[in-house]
């Protein structure tokens, strides 16, 4: 429905969003490492690192040669795997546009914890709804959904550039595309949408992100911040490049001394 491109939202508390950059790099590297080999290698990586509810819930077992990590770690590792380049690109685009400002609001370490907890929440709800599923869950969508929810709560009035219906460029307040995206996820889980998409993982990430941002944001970060173009700007002297100083107030001219008698 809407493809985010760019937001008019500058960093205020950090100089560089290196956690966001690092997460994008890890996802991209993981994708190429798990897909450049043979199909058997890619399948083994998905089975060994993806989140499989029936395996985690001990109703099914992986073949010993497919076990790579303790099964509980798959609550996190699944979020760094993607099925194809479009799956990867869509998630990383959302992370690129919205992740830096959420990292700015939370701080580097808390943002990393936030991201991973949203991924865990996505897998948890997916496993709660489909406890006996033997299909591996992969993708960063749960964590990205948490970032979308946090951005919606923190910066709903910031203007963002989006492609509406994939082709019409628009600059609109962030709450319009994001609240529609969130509502769509809840609608799809309610009506049982496409089985190839885990709407439960999206909803789990959304709920976790909306709750966690309330507690993890920095103390001086408000909720529902105004758009940047609505914040008053101090006028600058165009020649000196410094804030203009107020003009000095001159005293009123002295009244002439009264004259007594006749001139």
PDB file of C-alpha atoms in Angstrom:
ATOM      1  CA  UNK A   1       0.000   0.000   0.000  1.00  0.00           C
ATOM      2  CA  UNK A   2       2.730   2.476   1.031  1.00  0.00           C
ATOM      3  CA  UNK A   3       6.475   2.116   0.477  1.00  0.00           C
ATOM      4  CA  UNK A   4       8.504   4.429   2.769  1.00  0.00           C
ATOM      5  CA  UNK A   5      11.337   6.346   1.131  1.00  0.00           C
ATOM      6  CA  UNK A   6      12.557   9.111   3.422  1.00  0.00           C
ATOM      7  CA  UNK A   7      11.532  10.997   6.566  1.00  0.00           C
ATOM      8  CA  UNK A   8      12.217  14.602   7.577  1.00  0.00           C
ATOM      9  CA  UNK A   9      13.375  13.686  11.061  1.00  0.00           C
ATOM     10  CA  UNK A  10      16.893  14.623  12.169  1.00  0.00           C
ATOM     11  CA  UNK A  11      18.863  12.921  14.924  1.00  0.00           C
ATOM     12  CA  UNK A  12      18.832  14.796  18.221  1.00  0.00           C
ATOM     13  CA  UNK A  13      20.640  12.642  20.787  1.00  0.00           C
ATOM     14  CA  UNK A  14      23.154  10.520  18.864  1.00  0.00           C
ATOM     15  CA  UNK A  15      25.653  11.385  16.155  1.00  0.00           C
ATOM     16  CA  UNK A  16      25.464   8.160  14.183  1.00  0.00           C
ATOM     17  CA  UNK A  17      22.906   5.349  14.113  1.00  0.00           C
ATOM     18  CA  UNK A  18      25.539   2.630  14.108  1.00  0.00           C
ATOM     19  CA  UNK A  19      23.250  -0.032  15.631  1.00  0.00           C
ATOM     20  CA  UNK A  20      20.799   0.441  12.768  1.00  0.00           C
ATOM     21  CA  UNK A  21      23.659   0.227  10.269  1.00  0.00           C
ATOM     22  CA  UNK A  22      25.001  -2.859  12.042  1.00  0.00           C
ATOM     23  CA  UNK A  23      21.636  -4.640  11.981  1.00  0.00           C
ATOM     24  CA  UNK A  24      21.231  -3.940   8.280  1.00  0.00           C
ATOM     25  CA  UNK A  25      24.734  -5.250   7.615  1.00  0.00           C
ATOM     26  CA  UNK A  26      24.161  -8.442   9.635  1.00  0.00           C
ATOM     27  CA  UNK A  27      20.881  -9.142   7.823  1.00  0.00           C
ATOM     28  CA  UNK A  28      22.445  -8.610   4.413  1.00  0.00           C
ATOM     29  CA  UNK A  29      25.501 -10.732   5.237  1.00  0.00           C
ATOM     30  CA  UNK A  30      23.325 -13.506   6.683  1.00  0.00           C
ATOM     31  CA  UNK A  31      21.207 -13.515   3.541  1.00  0.00           C
ATOM     32  CA  UNK A  32      24.141 -13.902   1.192  1.00  0.00           C
ATOM     33  CA  UNK A  33      25.919 -16.453   3.388  1.00  0.00           C
ATOM     34  CA  UNK A  34      22.816 -18.665   3.545  1.00  0.00           C
ATOM     35  CA  UNK A  35      21.842 -18.338  -0.126  1.00  0.00           C
ATOM     36  CA  UNK A  36      25.058 -18.359  -2.140  1.00  0.00           C
ATOM     37  CA  UNK A  37      25.606 -22.076  -1.565  1.00  0.00           C
ATOM     38  CA  UNK A  38      23.603 -25.056  -2.691  1.00  0.00           C
ATOM     39  CA  UNK A  39      19.872 -25.414  -2.111  1.00  0.00           C
ATOM     40  CA  UNK A  40      20.566 -28.108   0.480  1.00  0.00           C
ATOM     41  CA  UNK A  41      22.807 -25.697   2.388  1.00  0.00           C
ATOM     42  CA  UNK A  42      20.136 -22.962   2.341  1.00  0.00           C
ATOM     43  CA  UNK A  43      17.489 -25.415   3.551  1.00  0.00           C
ATOM     44  CA  UNK A  44      19.728 -26.636   6.363  1.00  0.00           C
ATOM     45  CA  UNK A  45      20.360 -23.030   7.462  1.00  0.00           C
ATOM     46  CA  UNK A  46      16.633 -22.249   7.542  1.00  0.00           C
ATOM     47  CA  UNK A  47      15.834 -25.425   9.493  1.00  0.00           C
ATOM     48  CA  UNK A  48      18.753 -24.987  11.866  1.00  0.00           C
ATOM     49  CA  UNK A  49      18.350 -21.255  12.546  1.00  0.00           C
ATOM     50  CA  UNK A  50      14.678 -20.595  11.822  1.00  0.00           C
ATOM     51  CA  UNK A  51      11.996 -20.639  14.510  1.00  0.00           C
ATOM     52  CA  UNK A  52       9.992 -23.881  14.332  1.00  0.00           C
ATOM     53  CA  UNK A  53       7.181 -23.884  16.950  1.00  0.00           C
ATOM     54  CA  UNK A  54       6.837 -27.667  17.122  1.00  0.00           C
ATOM     55  CA  UNK A  55      10.571 -28.060  17.760  1.00  0.00           C
ATOM     56  CA  UNK A  56      10.693 -25.352  20.421  1.00  0.00           C
ATOM     57  CA  UNK A  57       7.570 -26.810  22.059  1.00  0.00           C
ATOM     58  CA  UNK A  58       9.077 -30.334  21.997  1.00  0.00           C
ATOM     59  CA  UNK A  59       6.349 -31.887  19.853  1.00  0.00           C
ATOM     60  CA  UNK A  60       8.830 -32.534  17.036  1.00  0.00           C
ATOM     61  CA  UNK A  61      12.569 -32.978  16.740  1.00  0.00           C
ATOM     62  CA  UNK A  62      15.152 -31.867  14.208  1.00  0.00           C
ATOM     63  CA  UNK A  63      17.515 -34.367  12.697  1.00  0.00           C
ATOM     64  CA  UNK A  64      20.786 -34.220  14.693  1.00  0.00           C
ATOM     65  CA  UNK A  65      22.730 -33.122  11.626  1.00  0.00           C
ATOM     66  CA  UNK A  66      20.500 -30.023  11.318  1.00  0.00           C
ATOM     67  CA  UNK A  67      20.972 -28.814  14.894  1.00  0.00           C
ATOM     68  CA  UNK A  68      23.144 -25.681  14.809  1.00  0.00           C
ATOM     69  CA  UNK A  69      22.129 -23.803  17.962  1.00  0.00           C
ATOM     70  CA  UNK A  70      20.093 -24.447  21.116  1.00  0.00           C
ATOM     71  CA  UNK A  71      16.457 -24.351  20.003  1.00  0.00           C
ATOM     72  CA  UNK A  72      15.575 -21.415  22.297  1.00  0.00           C
ATOM     73  CA  UNK A  73      18.040 -19.188  20.453  1.00  0.00           C
ATOM     74  CA  UNK A  74      15.887 -19.507  17.353  1.00  0.00           C
ATOM     75  CA  UNK A  75      13.587 -16.887  18.942  1.00  0.00           C
ATOM     76  CA  UNK A  76      16.274 -14.443  17.798  1.00  0.00           C
ATOM     77  CA  UNK A  77      18.224 -16.102  14.978  1.00  0.00           C
ATOM     78  CA  UNK A  78      15.161 -16.531  12.754  1.00  0.00           C
ATOM     79  CA  UNK A  79      14.932 -12.746  12.416  1.00  0.00           C
ATOM     80  CA  UNK A  80      18.243 -12.558  10.529  1.00  0.00           C
ATOM     81  CA  UNK A  81      17.177 -14.951   7.759  1.00  0.00           C
ATOM     82  CA  UNK A  82      15.157 -14.028   4.669  1.00  0.00           C
ATOM     83  CA  UNK A  83      13.574 -16.028   1.902  1.00  0.00           C
ATOM     84  CA  UNK A  84      14.495 -13.835  -1.057  1.00  0.00           C
ATOM     85  CA  UNK A  85      15.940 -10.460  -1.927  1.00  0.00           C
ATOM     86  CA  UNK A  86      12.491  -8.795  -1.932  1.00  0.00           C
ATOM     87  CA  UNK A  87      11.772 -10.089   1.567  1.00  0.00           C
ATOM     88  CA  UNK A  88      15.132  -8.768   2.705  1.00  0.00           C
ATOM     89  CA  UNK A  89      14.853  -5.458   0.846  1.00  0.00           C
ATOM     90  CA  UNK A  90      11.394  -4.632   2.207  1.00  0.00           C
ATOM     91  CA  UNK A  91      12.405  -5.190   5.813  1.00  0.00           C
ATOM     92  CA  UNK A  92      15.699  -3.336   5.474  1.00  0.00           C
ATOM     93  CA  UNK A  93      13.976  -0.363   3.820  1.00  0.00           C
ATOM     94  CA  UNK A  94      11.670   0.035   6.834  1.00  0.00           C
ATOM     95  CA  UNK A  95      14.657  -0.355   9.158  1.00  0.00           C
ATOM     96  CA  UNK A  96      16.634   2.265   7.200  1.00  0.00           C
ATOM     97  CA  UNK A  97      13.832   4.866   7.182  1.00  0.00           C
ATOM     98  CA  UNK A  98      12.480   4.464  10.714  1.00  0.00           C
ATOM     99  CA  UNK A  99      15.155   2.671  12.722  1.00  0.00           C
ATOM    100  CA  UNK A 100      17.570   5.600  13.106  1.00  0.00           C
ATOM    101  CA  UNK A 101      15.062   7.828  14.887  1.00  0.00           C
ATOM    102  CA  UNK A 102      13.935   5.059  17.218  1.00  0.00           C
ATOM    103  CA  UNK A 103      17.605   4.406  18.005  1.00  0.00           C
ATOM    104  CA  UNK A 104      17.998   8.153  18.600  1.00  0.00           C
ATOM    105  CA  UNK A 105      15.084   8.138  21.052  1.00  0.00           C
ATOM    106  CA  UNK A 106      16.190   5.027  22.957  1.00  0.00           C
ATOM    107  CA  UNK A 107      19.969   5.150  22.785  1.00  0.00           C
ATOM    108  CA  UNK A 108      22.211   2.551  21.165  1.00  0.00           C
ATOM    109  CA  UNK A 109      22.136  -0.266  23.730  1.00  0.00           C
ATOM    110  CA  UNK A 110      18.441   0.042  24.559  1.00  0.00           C
ATOM    111  CA  UNK A 111      17.581   0.126  20.854  1.00  0.00           C
ATOM    112  CA  UNK A 112      19.447  -3.131  20.267  1.00  0.00           C
ATOM    113  CA  UNK A 113      17.613  -4.723  23.197  1.00  0.00           C
ATOM    114  CA  UNK A 114      14.335  -3.288  21.879  1.00  0.00           C
ATOM    115  CA  UNK A 115      14.928  -4.755  18.416  1.00  0.00           C
ATOM    116  CA  UNK A 116      15.746  -8.225  19.703  1.00  0.00           C
ATOM    117  CA  UNK A 117      12.827  -8.256  22.179  1.00  0.00           C
ATOM    118  CA  UNK A 118      10.400  -7.315  19.412  1.00  0.00           C
ATOM    119  CA  UNK A 119      11.774 -10.197  17.340  1.00  0.00           C
ATOM    120  CA  UNK A 120      11.273 -12.542  20.299  1.00  0.00           C
ATOM    121  CA  UNK A 121       7.714 -11.271  20.796  1.00  0.00           C
ATOM    122  CA  UNK A 122       6.924 -11.889  17.148  1.00  0.00           C
ATOM    123  CA  UNK A 123       8.124 -15.481  17.325  1.00  0.00           C
ATOM    124  CA  UNK A 124       6.358 -16.014  20.657  1.00  0.00           C
ATOM    125  CA  UNK A 125       2.928 -14.983  19.341  1.00  0.00           C
ATOM    126  CA  UNK A 126       3.478 -16.981  16.158  1.00  0.00           C
ATOM    127  CA  UNK A 127       4.248 -20.068  18.250  1.00  0.00           C
ATOM    128  CA  UNK A 128       1.327 -19.372  20.574  1.00  0.00           C
ATOM    129  CA  UNK A 129      -1.140 -19.363  17.684  1.00  0.00           C
ATOM    130  CA  UNK A 130       0.509 -22.205  15.729  1.00  0.00           C
ATOM    131  CA  UNK A 131       2.172 -24.326  18.432  1.00  0.00           C
ATOM    132  CA  UNK A 132       2.402 -27.482  16.305  1.00  0.00           C
ATOM    133  CA  UNK A 133       3.638 -25.850  13.113  1.00  0.00           C
ATOM    134  CA  UNK A 134       6.655 -27.533  11.529  1.00  0.00           C
ATOM    135  CA  UNK A 135       7.254 -24.691   9.055  1.00  0.00           C
ATOM    136  CA  UNK A 136      10.268 -22.511   9.907  1.00  0.00           C
ATOM    137  CA  UNK A 137       9.535 -18.860  10.597  1.00  0.00           C
ATOM    138  CA  UNK A 138      12.168 -16.510   9.133  1.00  0.00           C
ATOM    139  CA  UNK A 139      12.450 -12.760   8.564  1.00  0.00           C
ATOM    140  CA  UNK A 140      12.942  -9.533  10.505  1.00  0.00           C
ATOM    141  CA  UNK A 141       9.285  -8.538  10.181  1.00  0.00           C
ATOM    142  CA  UNK A 142       8.513  -8.948  13.892  1.00  0.00           C
ATOM    143  CA  UNK A 143      11.353  -6.630  14.883  1.00  0.00           C
ATOM    144  CA  UNK A 144      10.493  -4.173  12.090  1.00  0.00           C
ATOM    145  CA  UNK A 145       6.857  -4.137  13.212  1.00  0.00           C
ATOM    146  CA  UNK A 146       8.042  -3.098  16.677  1.00  0.00           C
ATOM    147  CA  UNK A 147      10.031  -0.226  15.152  1.00  0.00           C
ATOM    148  CA  UNK A 148       6.983   0.905  13.174  1.00  0.00           C
ATOM    149  CA  UNK A 149       4.853   0.935  16.340  1.00  0.00           C
ATOM    150  CA  UNK A 150       7.512   2.879  18.260  1.00  0.00           C
ATOM    151  CA  UNK A 151       7.913   5.450  15.473  1.00  0.00           C
ATOM    152  CA  UNK A 152       4.136   5.890  15.296  1.00  0.00           C
ATOM    153  CA  UNK A 153       4.013   6.664  19.013  1.00  0.00           C
ATOM    154  CA  UNK A 154       7.083   8.913  19.034  1.00  0.00           C
ATOM    155  CA  UNK A 155       6.828  10.836  15.753  1.00  0.00           C
ATOM    156  CA  UNK A 156       3.320  10.555  14.272  1.00  0.00           C
ATOM    157  CA  UNK A 157       3.327  14.079  12.746  1.00  0.00           C
ATOM    158  CA  UNK A 158       6.750  13.978  11.090  1.00  0.00           C
ATOM    159  CA  UNK A 159       6.449  14.191   7.305  1.00  0.00           C
ATOM    160  CA  UNK A 160       7.578  11.148   5.325  1.00  0.00           C
ATOM    161  CA  UNK A 161       7.974  10.530   1.615  1.00  0.00           C
ATOM    162  CA  UNK A 162       6.172   7.374   0.491  1.00  0.00           C
ATOM    163  CA  UNK A 163       5.182   5.683  -2.725  1.00  0.00           C
ATOM    164  CA  UNK A 164       1.433   5.186  -2.549  1.00  0.00           C
ATOM    165  CA  UNK A 165       0.371   1.959  -4.286  1.00  0.00           C
ATOM    166  CA  UNK A 166       4.025   1.554  -5.262  1.00  0.00           C
ATOM    167  CA  UNK A 167       4.052   4.406  -7.789  1.00  0.00           C
ATOM    168  CA  UNK A 168       2.652   7.734  -6.515  1.00  0.00           C
ATOM    169  CA  UNK A 169       5.159   9.828  -4.487  1.00  0.00           C
ATOM    170  CA  UNK A 170       3.547  11.635  -1.548  1.00  0.00           C
ATOM    171  CA  UNK A 171       4.843  13.620   1.419  1.00  0.00           C
ATOM    172  CA  UNK A 172       2.417  13.015   4.266  1.00  0.00           C
ATOM    173  CA  UNK A 173       2.413  12.808   8.088  1.00  0.00           C
ATOM    174  CA  UNK A 174       3.871   9.510   9.283  1.00  0.00           C
ATOM    175  CA  UNK A 175       0.725   8.496  11.148  1.00  0.00           C
ATOM    176  CA  UNK A 176      -1.234   8.048   7.905  1.00  0.00           C
ATOM    177  CA  UNK A 177       0.797   5.225   6.312  1.00  0.00           C
ATOM    178  CA  UNK A 178       1.913   3.706   9.610  1.00  0.00           C
ATOM    179  CA  UNK A 179      -1.497   3.446  11.244  1.00  0.00           C
ATOM    180  CA  UNK A 180      -2.881   1.950   8.026  1.00  0.00           C
ATOM    181  CA  UNK A 181      -0.019  -0.568   8.005  1.00  0.00           C
ATOM    182  CA  UNK A 182      -0.644  -1.501  11.651  1.00  0.00           C
ATOM    183  CA  UNK A 183      -4.406  -1.816  11.094  1.00  0.00           C
ATOM    184  CA  UNK A 184      -3.782  -4.051   8.080  1.00  0.00           C
ATOM    185  CA  UNK A 185      -1.718  -6.470  10.170  1.00  0.00           C
ATOM    186  CA  UNK A 186      -4.495  -6.838  12.749  1.00  0.00           C
ATOM    187  CA  UNK A 187      -7.081  -7.252   9.995  1.00  0.00           C
ATOM    188  CA  UNK A 188      -5.100 -10.003   8.312  1.00  0.00           C
ATOM    189  CA  UNK A 189      -4.571 -11.954  11.516  1.00  0.00           C
ATOM    190  CA  UNK A 190      -8.300 -11.640  12.261  1.00  0.00           C
ATOM    191  CA  UNK A 191      -9.449 -12.958   8.874  1.00  0.00           C
ATOM    192  CA  UNK A 192      -6.636 -15.497   8.502  1.00  0.00           C
ATOM    193  CA  UNK A 193      -4.785 -13.960   5.567  1.00  0.00           C
ATOM    194  CA  UNK A 194      -2.065 -15.416   3.359  1.00  0.00           C
ATOM    195  CA  UNK A 195      -0.602 -18.494   5.060  1.00  0.00           C
ATOM    196  CA  UNK A 196       2.854 -17.685   3.688  1.00  0.00           C
ATOM    197  CA  UNK A 197       3.025 -14.565   5.878  1.00  0.00           C
ATOM    198  CA  UNK A 198       3.086 -14.758   9.675  1.00  0.00           C
ATOM    199  CA  UNK A 199       0.683 -11.967  10.586  1.00  0.00           C
ATOM    200  CA  UNK A 200       0.976 -13.144  14.186  1.00  0.00           C
ATOM    201  CA  UNK A 201       4.695 -12.314  14.190  1.00  0.00           C
ATOM    202  CA  UNK A 202       3.879  -8.826  12.906  1.00  0.00           C
ATOM    203  CA  UNK A 203       1.224  -8.270  15.573  1.00  0.00           C
ATOM    204  CA  UNK A 204       3.496  -9.622  18.297  1.00  0.00           C
ATOM    205  CA  UNK A 205       6.192  -7.163  17.263  1.00  0.00           C
ATOM    206  CA  UNK A 206       3.717  -4.278  17.125  1.00  0.00           C
ATOM    207  CA  UNK A 207       2.411  -4.916  20.635  1.00  0.00           C
ATOM    208  CA  UNK A 208       5.908  -5.361  22.054  1.00  0.00           C
ATOM    209  CA  UNK A 209       7.194  -2.226  20.332  1.00  0.00           C
ATOM    210  CA  UNK A 210       4.287  -0.087  21.537  1.00  0.00           C
ATOM    211  CA  UNK A 211       4.827  -1.185  25.144  1.00  0.00           C
ATOM    212  CA  UNK A 212       8.628  -1.231  25.238  1.00  0.00           C
ATOM    213  CA  UNK A 213       9.077   2.242  23.779  1.00  0.00           C
ATOM    214  CA  UNK A 214       7.184   3.723  26.730  1.00  0.00           C
ATOM    215  CA  UNK A 215       9.799   2.394  29.154  1.00  0.00           C
ATOM    216  CA  UNK A 216      12.997   2.377  27.094  1.00  0.00           C
ATOM    217  CA  UNK A 217      12.913   5.844  25.554  1.00  0.00           C
ATOM    218  CA  UNK A 218      15.217   8.493  27.002  1.00  0.00           C
ATOM    219  CA  UNK A 219      13.692  10.683  29.684  1.00  0.00           C
ATOM    220  CA  UNK A 220      13.729  13.842  27.588  1.00  0.00           C
ATOM    221  CA  UNK A 221      12.034  12.211  24.577  1.00  0.00           C
ATOM    222  CA  UNK A 222       8.330  13.106  24.462  1.00  0.00           C
ATOM    223  CA  UNK A 223       5.555  11.032  22.992  1.00  0.00           C
ATOM    224  CA  UNK A 224       3.674  12.231  19.902  1.00  0.00           C
ATOM    225  CA  UNK A 225       6.311  14.846  19.013  1.00  0.00           C
ATOM    226  CA  UNK A 226       5.303  17.584  16.557  1.00  0.00           C
ATOM    227  CA  UNK A 227       6.592  17.722  13.015  1.00  0.00           C
ATOM    228  CA  UNK A 228      10.007  19.339  12.692  1.00  0.00           C
ATOM    229  CA  UNK A 229       8.660  22.116  10.477  1.00  0.00           C
ATOM    230  CA  UNK A 230       6.277  23.064  13.303  1.00  0.00           C
ATOM    231  CA  UNK A 231       9.094  23.682  15.796  1.00  0.00           C
ATOM    232  CA  UNK A 232      10.026  27.380  16.127  1.00  0.00           C
ATOM    233  CA  UNK A 233      13.411  28.230  14.596  1.00  0.00           C
ATOM    234  CA  UNK A 234      15.641  31.041  15.850  1.00  0.00           C
ATOM    235  CA  UNK A 235      16.246  33.562  13.095  1.00  0.00           C
ATOM    236  CA  UNK A 236      19.852  33.837  11.998  1.00  0.00           C
ATOM    237  CA  UNK A 237      21.885  36.733  10.628  1.00  0.00           C
ATOM    238  CA  UNK A 238      22.436  35.689   6.976  1.00  0.00           C
ATOM    239  CA  UNK A 239      25.738  37.573   6.789  1.00  0.00           C
ATOM    240  CA  UNK A 240      27.371  36.468  10.027  1.00  0.00           C
ATOM    241  CA  UNK A 241      25.706  33.021  10.264  1.00  0.00           C
ATOM    242  CA  UNK A 242      24.902  33.662  13.917  1.00  0.00           C
ATOM    243  CA  UNK A 243      21.733  34.258  15.806  1.00  0.00           C
ATOM    244  CA  UNK A 244      20.610  37.833  15.366  1.00  0.00           C
ATOM    245  CA  UNK A 245      20.875  39.977  18.436  1.00  0.00           C
ATOM    246  CA  UNK A 246      17.946  42.158  19.424  1.00  0.00           C
ATOM    247  CA  UNK A 247      18.292  45.781  18.409  1.00  0.00           C
ATOM    248  CA  UNK A 248      19.249  48.033  21.315  1.00  0.00           C
ATOM    249  CA  UNK A 249      16.447  50.070  22.743  1.00  0.00           C
ATOM    250  CA  UNK A 250      17.239  53.769  22.620  1.00  0.00           C
ATOM    251  CA  UNK A 251      15.843  56.085  25.280  1.00  0.00           C
ATOM    252  CA  UNK A 252      13.223  58.553  24.097  1.00  0.00           C
ATOM    253  CA  UNK A 253      14.509  62.039  23.318  1.00  0.00           C
ATOM    254  CA  UNK A 254      14.549  64.380  26.267  1.00  0.00           C
ATOM    255  CA  UNK A 255      11.738  66.915  26.412  1.00  0.00           C
ATOM    256  CA  UNK A 256      12.896  70.584  26.016  1.00  0.00           C
ATOM    257  CA  UNK A 257      13.290  72.473  29.246  1.00  0.00           C
ATOM    258  CA  UNK A 258      10.264  74.625  30.068  1.00  0.00           C
ATOM    259  CA  UNK A 259      10.610  78.307  29.366  1.00  0.00           C
ATOM    260  CA  UNK A 260       9.440  80.810  31.946  1.00  0.00           C
ATOM    261  CA  UNK A 261       8.322  84.267  30.998  1.00  0.00           C
ATOM    262  CA  UNK A 262       8.269  85.686  27.517  1.00  0.00           C
ATOM    263  CA  UNK A 263      10.841  85.207  24.826  1.00  0.00           C
TER     264      UNK A 263
END
